[in-house]
mmCIF file of C-alpha atoms in Angstrom:
data_model
loop_
_atom_site.group_PDB
_atom_site.id
_atom_site.type_symbol
_atom_site.label_atom_id
_atom_site.label_comp_id
_atom_site.label_asym_id
_atom_site.label_seq_id
_atom_site.Cartn_x
_atom_site.Cartn_y
_atom_site.Cartn_z
ATOM 1 C CA MET A 1491 87.888 -41.407 220.355
ATOM 2 C CA ASN A 1492 84.537 -42.480 221.681
ATOM 3 C CA HIS A 1493 85.836 -42.431 225.234
ATOM 4 C CA ARG A 1494 86.965 -38.828 224.822
ATOM 5 C CA ILE A 1495 83.567 -37.780 223.550
ATOM 6 C CA VAL A 1496 81.892 -39.422 226.509
ATOM 7 C CA LEU A 1497 84.302 -37.727 228.918
ATOM 8 C CA ASP A 1498 83.608 -34.324 227.412
ATOM 9 C CA GLU A 1499 79.890 -34.880 227.722
ATOM 10 C CA LEU A 1500 80.331 -35.908 231.326
ATOM 11 C CA ASN A 1501 82.368 -32.764 232.031
ATOM 12 C CA ARG A 1502 79.680 -30.624 230.424
ATOM 13 C CA ASP A 1503 76.972 -32.345 232.434
ATOM 14 C CA LEU A 1504 79.053 -31.981 235.570
ATOM 15 C CA SER A 1505 79.652 -28.271 234.918
ATOM 16 C CA ALA A 1506 75.963 -27.752 234.274
ATOM 17 C CA SER A 1507 75.065 -29.621 237.441
ATOM 18 C CA ARG A 1508 77.653 -27.665 239.437
ATOM 19 C CA ALA A 1509 76.277 -24.396 238.077
ATOM 20 C CA LYS A 1510 72.777 -25.438 239.092
ATOM 21 C CA VAL A 1511 73.986 -26.438 242.554
ATOM 22 C CA GLU A 1512 75.917 -23.201 242.980
ATOM 23 C CA GLY A 1513 72.876 -21.190 241.834
ATOM 24 C CA TRP A 1514 70.646 -23.088 244.215
ATOM 25 C CA ALA A 1515 73.183 -22.616 247.032
ATOM 26 C CA GLN A 1516 73.468 -18.874 246.324
ATOM 27 C CA THR A 1517 69.696 -18.605 246.345
ATOM 28 C CA LYS A 1518 69.597 -20.338 249.702
ATOM 29 C CA ILE A 1519 72.392 -18.094 251.001
ATOM 30 C CA ASN A 1520 70.566 -14.970 249.821
ATOM 31 C CA ALA A 1521 67.364 -16.210 251.420
ATOM 32 C CA ALA A 1522 69.225 -16.947 254.640
ATOM 33 C CA ASP A 1523 70.807 -13.470 254.615
ATOM 34 C CA LYS A 1524 67.405 -11.911 254.088
ATOM 35 C CA LEU A 1525 65.941 -13.949 256.912
ATOM 36 C CA ARG A 1526 68.842 -12.926 259.144
ATOM 37 C CA GLU A 1527 68.309 -9.241 258.317
ATOM 38 C CA GLN A 1528 64.591 -9.594 258.972
ATOM 39 C CA HIS A 1529 65.357 -11.334 262.248
ATOM 40 C CA LEU A 1530 67.774 -8.573 263.283
ATOM 41 C CA THR A 1531 65.185 -5.935 262.362
ATOM 42 C CA SER A 1532 62.518 -7.800 264.319
ATOM 43 C CA VAL A 1533 64.835 -8.116 267.314
ATOM 44 C CA LYS A 1534 65.602 -4.391 267.147
ATOM 45 C CA ASP A 1535 61.901 -3.530 266.921
ATOM 46 C CA LEU A 1536 61.132 -5.842 269.808
ATOM 47 C CA LYS A 1537 63.841 -4.242 271.929
ATOM 48 C CA CYS A 1538 62.379 -0.783 271.180
ATOM 49 C CA LYS A 1539 58.916 -2.036 272.060
ATOM 50 C CA ILE A 1540 60.256 -3.529 275.283
ATOM 51 C CA VAL A 1541 61.846 -0.178 276.235
ATOM 52 C CA THR A 1542 58.602 1.620 275.363
ATOM 53 C CA LEU A 1543 56.573 -0.868 277.395
ATOM 54 C CA GLN A 1544 58.934 -0.489 280.332
ATOM 55 C CA ASN A 1545 58.646 3.309 280.140
ATOM 56 C CA ASN A 1546 54.870 3.069 279.883
ATOM 57 C CA LYS A 1547 54.833 0.697 282.824
ATOM 58 C CA ALA A 1548 56.884 3.116 284.941
ATOM 59 C CA LYS A 1549 54.630 5.983 283.877
ATOM 60 C CA ARG A 1550 51.496 4.011 284.709
ATOM 61 C CA GLU A 1551 52.940 3.027 288.080
ATOM 62 C CA GLN A 1552 53.681 6.706 288.807
ATOM 63 C CA GLU A 1553 50.165 7.691 287.730
ATOM 64 C CA VAL A 1554 48.716 4.973 289.954
ATOM 65 C CA GLU A 1555 50.775 6.255 292.902
ATOM 66 C CA GLU A 1556 49.695 9.852 292.245
ATOM 67 C CA LEU A 1557 46.090 8.694 291.997
ATOM 68 C CA LYS A 1558 46.403 6.913 295.343
ATOM 69 C CA GLN A 1559 47.856 10.058 296.935
ATOM 70 C CA ARG A 1560 45.136 12.240 295.399
ATOM 71 C CA LEU A 1561 42.442 9.882 296.628
ATOM 72 C CA GLN A 1562 44.022 9.962 300.083
ATOM 73 C CA HIS A 1563 44.150 13.771 300.002
ATOM 74 C CA GLU A 1564 40.556 13.983 298.780
ATOM 75 C CA SER A 1565 39.492 11.626 301.525
ATOM 76 C CA GLU A 1566 41.195 13.799 304.142
ATOM 77 C CA GLU A 1567 39.695 16.921 302.582
ATOM 78 C CA GLU A 1568 36.273 15.286 302.626
ATOM 79 C CA GLU A 1569 36.644 14.623 306.344
ATOM 80 C CA GLN A 1570 37.667 18.245 306.912
ATOM 81 C CA VAL A 1571 34.658 19.488 304.939
ATOM 82 C CA LYS A 1572 32.378 17.231 306.944
ATOM 83 C CA ALA A 1573 33.870 18.571 310.178
ATOM 84 C CA GLN A 1574 33.428 22.161 308.988
ATOM 85 C CA LEU A 1575 29.871 21.391 307.958
ATOM 86 C CA ARG A 1576 29.104 19.986 311.390
ATOM 87 C CA ALA A 1577 30.630 23.087 313.003
ATOM 88 C CA ALA A 1578 28.605 25.340 310.685
ATOM 89 C CA GLU A 1579 25.425 23.480 311.588
ATOM 90 C CA GLU A 1580 26.208 23.924 315.277
ATOM 91 C CA GLU A 1581 26.861 27.637 314.746
ATOM 92 C CA SER A 1582 23.657 28.024 312.740
ATOM 93 C CA ASP A 1583 21.701 26.770 315.742
ATOM 94 C CA ALA A 1584 23.111 29.672 317.783
ATOM 95 C CA LEU A 1585 22.619 32.296 315.047
ATOM 96 C CA PRO A 1586 19.061 33.422 315.944
ATOM 97 C CA LYS A 1587 20.131 34.523 319.434
ATOM 98 C CA GLU A 1588 23.287 36.219 318.119
ATOM 99 C CA ILE A 1589 21.286 37.985 315.398
ATOM 100 C CA HIS A 1590 18.809 39.195 318.005
ATOM 101 C CA ASP A 1591 21.632 40.467 320.242
ATOM 102 C CA ILE A 1592 23.330 42.217 317.309
ATOM 103 C CA LYS A 1593 20.051 43.812 316.201
ATOM 104 C CA THR A 1594 19.372 45.019 319.745
ATOM 105 C CA ALA A 1595 22.865 46.527 320.012
ATOM 106 C CA LEU A 1596 22.494 48.105 316.567
ATOM 107 C CA ASP A 1597 19.147 49.658 317.497
ATOM 108 C CA ARG A 1598 20.676 51.013 320.700
ATOM 109 C CA GLU A 1599 23.660 52.506 318.842
ATOM 110 C CA THR A 1600 21.338 53.991 316.199
ATOM 111 C CA ALA A 1601 19.165 55.637 318.840
ATOM 112 C CA GLU A 1602 22.235 57.072 320.595
ATOM 113 C CA LEU A 1603 23.594 58.382 317.297
ATOM 114 C CA GLN A 1604 20.280 60.027 316.475
ATOM 115 C CA ARG A 1605 20.209 61.614 319.929
ATOM 116 C CA GLN A 1606 23.730 62.983 319.494
ATOM 117 C CA GLU A 1607 22.914 64.270 316.009
ATOM 118 C CA SER A 1608 19.791 65.975 317.342
ATOM 119 C CA ALA A 1609 21.731 67.596 320.198
ATOM 120 C CA LEU A 1610 24.434 68.727 317.777
ATOM 121 C CA ALA A 1611 21.817 70.154 315.422
ATOM 122 C CA ASP A 1612 20.246 72.090 318.319
ATOM 123 C CA LYS A 1613 23.625 73.566 319.294
ATOM 124 C CA GLU A 1614 24.430 74.416 315.700
ATOM 125 C CA SER A 1615 21.022 76.035 315.250
ATOM 126 C CA LEU A 1616 21.483 78.106 318.413
ATOM 127 C CA ARG A 1617 24.944 79.234 317.346
ATOM 128 C CA GLU A 1618 23.740 80.100 313.846
ATOM 129 C CA GLY A 1619 20.880 82.054 315.411
ATOM 130 C CA LYS A 1620 23.332 84.060 317.483
ATOM 131 C CA LEU A 1621 25.475 84.812 314.439
ATOM 132 C CA ARG A 1622 22.374 85.771 312.478
ATOM 133 C CA SER A 1623 21.327 88.170 315.240
ATOM 134 C CA LEU A 1624 24.768 89.746 315.148
ATOM 135 C CA ARG A 1625 24.542 90.234 311.406
ATOM 136 C CA GLN A 1626 21.048 91.720 311.678
ATOM 137 C CA ALA A 1627 22.417 94.372 314.023
ATOM 138 C CA LEU A 1628 25.008 95.329 311.407
ATOM 139 C CA ASP A 1629 23.059 98.160 309.806
ATOM 140 C CA LEU A 1630 22.176 99.723 313.155
ATOM 141 C CA TYR A 1631 25.766 99.655 314.420
ATOM 142 C CA ARG A 1632 27.123 100.892 311.120
ATOM 143 C CA ALA A 1633 24.750 103.864 311.001
ATOM 144 C CA ARG A 1634 25.051 104.976 314.627
ATOM 145 C CA LEU A 1635 28.520 103.904 315.716
ATOM 146 C CA GLY A 1636 30.495 103.710 312.482
ATOM 147 C CA LEU A 1637 30.840 99.930 312.921
ATOM 148 C CA GLN A 1638 31.311 97.239 310.293
ATOM 149 C CA PHE A 1639 31.202 93.474 310.672
ATOM 150 C CA ARG A 1640 33.573 91.472 308.507
ATOM 151 C CA LYS A 1641 33.780 87.678 308.525
ATOM 152 C CA ASP A 1642 37.379 86.572 307.934
ATOM 153 C CA HIS A 1643 37.279 82.985 309.244
ATOM 154 C CA THR A 1644 34.672 80.405 310.191
ATOM 155 C CA ASP A 1645 32.593 81.664 313.149
ATOM 156 C CA GLU A 1646 34.893 84.659 313.580
ATOM 157 C CA LEU A 1647 33.617 88.208 313.237
ATOM 158 C CA LEU A 1648 35.814 91.266 312.959
ATOM 159 C CA LEU A 1649 34.327 94.378 314.566
ATOM 160 C CA ILE A 1650 35.778 97.363 312.707
ATOM 161 C CA PHE A 1651 35.150 100.817 314.202
ATOM 162 C CA THR A 1652 35.591 104.134 312.388
ATOM 163 C CA HIS A 1653 34.779 107.775 313.301
ATOM 164 C CA ILE A 1654 36.803 107.419 316.505
ATOM 165 C CA ASP A 1655 39.924 109.415 315.706
ATOM 166 C CA PRO A 1656 38.917 113.061 315.087
ATOM 167 C CA SER A 1657 42.041 113.573 313.005
ATOM 168 C CA SER A 1658 41.278 110.565 310.780
ATOM 169 C CA HIS A 1659 37.631 109.526 310.659
ATOM 170 C CA LEU A 1660 38.374 106.540 308.404
ATOM 171 C CA ARG A 1661 41.029 105.072 310.699
ATOM 172 C CA GLU A 1662 40.005 101.539 311.654
ATOM 173 C CA PHE A 1663 39.971 100.077 315.171
ATOM 174 C CA MET A 1664 39.434 96.329 315.061
ATOM 175 C CA LEU A 1665 38.469 93.505 317.431
ATOM 176 C CA GLY A 1666 38.044 89.824 316.450
ATOM 177 C CA VAL A 1667 35.313 87.782 318.168
ATOM 178 C CA HIS A 1668 34.902 83.984 317.973
ATOM 179 C CA VAL A 1669 31.667 82.186 318.911
ATOM 180 C CA HIS A 1670 32.355 78.727 320.373
ATOM 181 C CA ALA A 1671 30.211 75.594 320.223
ATOM 182 C CA ASP A 1672 28.940 76.245 323.770
ATOM 183 C CA ASN A 1673 27.772 79.718 322.625
ATOM 184 C CA THR A 1674 30.435 81.614 324.532
ATOM 185 C CA TYR A 1675 32.671 84.327 323.111
ATOM 186 C CA SER A 1676 36.416 84.742 322.971
ATOM 187 C CA ILE A 1677 38.603 87.535 321.629
ATOM 188 C CA THR A 1678 40.944 86.507 318.812
ATOM 189 C CA ARG A 1679 42.661 89.833 318.084
ATOM 190 C CA CYS A 1680 42.589 93.527 318.974
ATOM 191 C CA GLU A 1681 44.197 96.338 316.931
ATOM 192 C CA PRO A 1682 45.312 98.601 318.466
ATOM 193 C CA ALA A 1683 45.729 96.568 321.640
ATOM 194 C CA LEU A 1684 43.512 97.323 324.635
ATOM 195 C CA GLU A 1685 44.171 96.381 328.240
ATOM 196 C CA GLY A 1686 41.544 95.072 330.637
ATOM 197 C CA LEU A 1687 39.329 93.295 328.099
ATOM 198 C CA ASP A 1688 38.880 90.169 330.241
ATOM 199 C CA PRO A 1689 36.263 91.729 332.580
ATOM 200 C CA MET A 1690 34.298 92.990 329.568
ATOM 201 C CA LEU A 1691 34.471 89.543 327.955
ATOM 202 C CA GLY A 1692 33.327 87.866 331.186
ATOM 203 C CA GLU A 1693 30.335 90.197 331.415
ATOM 204 C CA LEU A 1694 29.464 89.490 327.764
ATOM 205 C CA ASN A 1695 29.507 85.722 328.322
ATOM 206 C CA SER A 1696 27.350 86.153 331.440
ATOM 207 C CA SER A 1697 24.763 88.599 330.087
ATOM 208 C CA ASN A 1698 24.979 87.821 326.365
ATOM 209 C CA ASN A 1699 24.386 91.560 325.819
ATOM 210 C CA PHE A 1700 26.451 92.101 322.707
ATOM 211 C CA SER A 1701 25.219 95.668 322.100
ATOM 212 C CA GLN A 1702 26.484 96.789 325.499
ATOM 213 C CA PHE A 1703 29.825 95.090 324.804
ATOM 214 C CA VAL A 1704 30.160 96.980 321.504
ATOM 215 C CA ARG A 1705 29.387 100.347 323.151
ATOM 216 C CA GLN A 1706 31.931 99.703 325.902
ATOM 217 C CA LEU A 1707 34.501 98.656 323.325
ATOM 218 C CA ARG A 1708 33.993 101.864 321.343
ATOM 219 C CA LYS A 1709 34.522 103.931 324.484
ATOM 220 C CA ARG A 1710 37.735 102.036 325.230
ATOM 221 C CA PHE A 1711 39.065 102.772 321.733
ATOM 222 C CA GLN A 1712 38.090 106.432 322.132
ATOM 223 C CA GLN A 1713 40.103 106.582 325.345
ATOM 224 C CA LEU A 1714 43.213 105.654 323.363
ATOM 225 C CA ILE A 1715 42.960 108.835 321.329
ATOM 226 C CA VAL A 1716 44.887 111.724 322.856
ATOM 227 C CA ARG A 1717 42.744 114.784 322.307
ATOM 228 C CA PRO A 1718 44.567 118.091 321.820
ATOM 229 C CA ALA A 1719 44.502 120.402 324.832
ATOM 230 C CA SER A 1720 41.990 123.299 324.622
#
């Protein structure tokens, strides 16, 4: 009986000890699993950091290469700028003479332009004076010869005669005259047409006697009218 009691106590002690050992072992296993998970996480983080570092290294190497190329380019550009500066300094030494030559040529061209403008103004003034004289004679011609001046185009005067046709005093006989830049005349139109006007025009350009030309022209128009027989 006593032996049985002792055996039961031993079994209980053994079970208790086994439970403690199993608990301790499970604790160690759990701790080991946790350490393993932490290790795996650390390894994963380290791998990511390694990849990041490698990428950063490649990026830095590329930046260093680009910097080297930029420095090389800037160095070449600096040499070009220095060369251009030297050329500009050499050109600046020659500028005073070139400026003097340009100013001399400009003064010469300005003087020639002023001379041409003055000559043109003199011609224009002379031509305007001739046209003004023609217009001043308008009233006299209109009163005595039945003549009107009408300006249709630039520098063109139309000489319009009336009181030529006895059957129609208001019938118009017209001649167009153009004054050229060299102060000569030309005929632009004639209605009705007259033959043999070239000699009259040549005499006008030679003598510049416009009044005589007008009187001759009126006579020529009168000769066109067929008067009834008496």
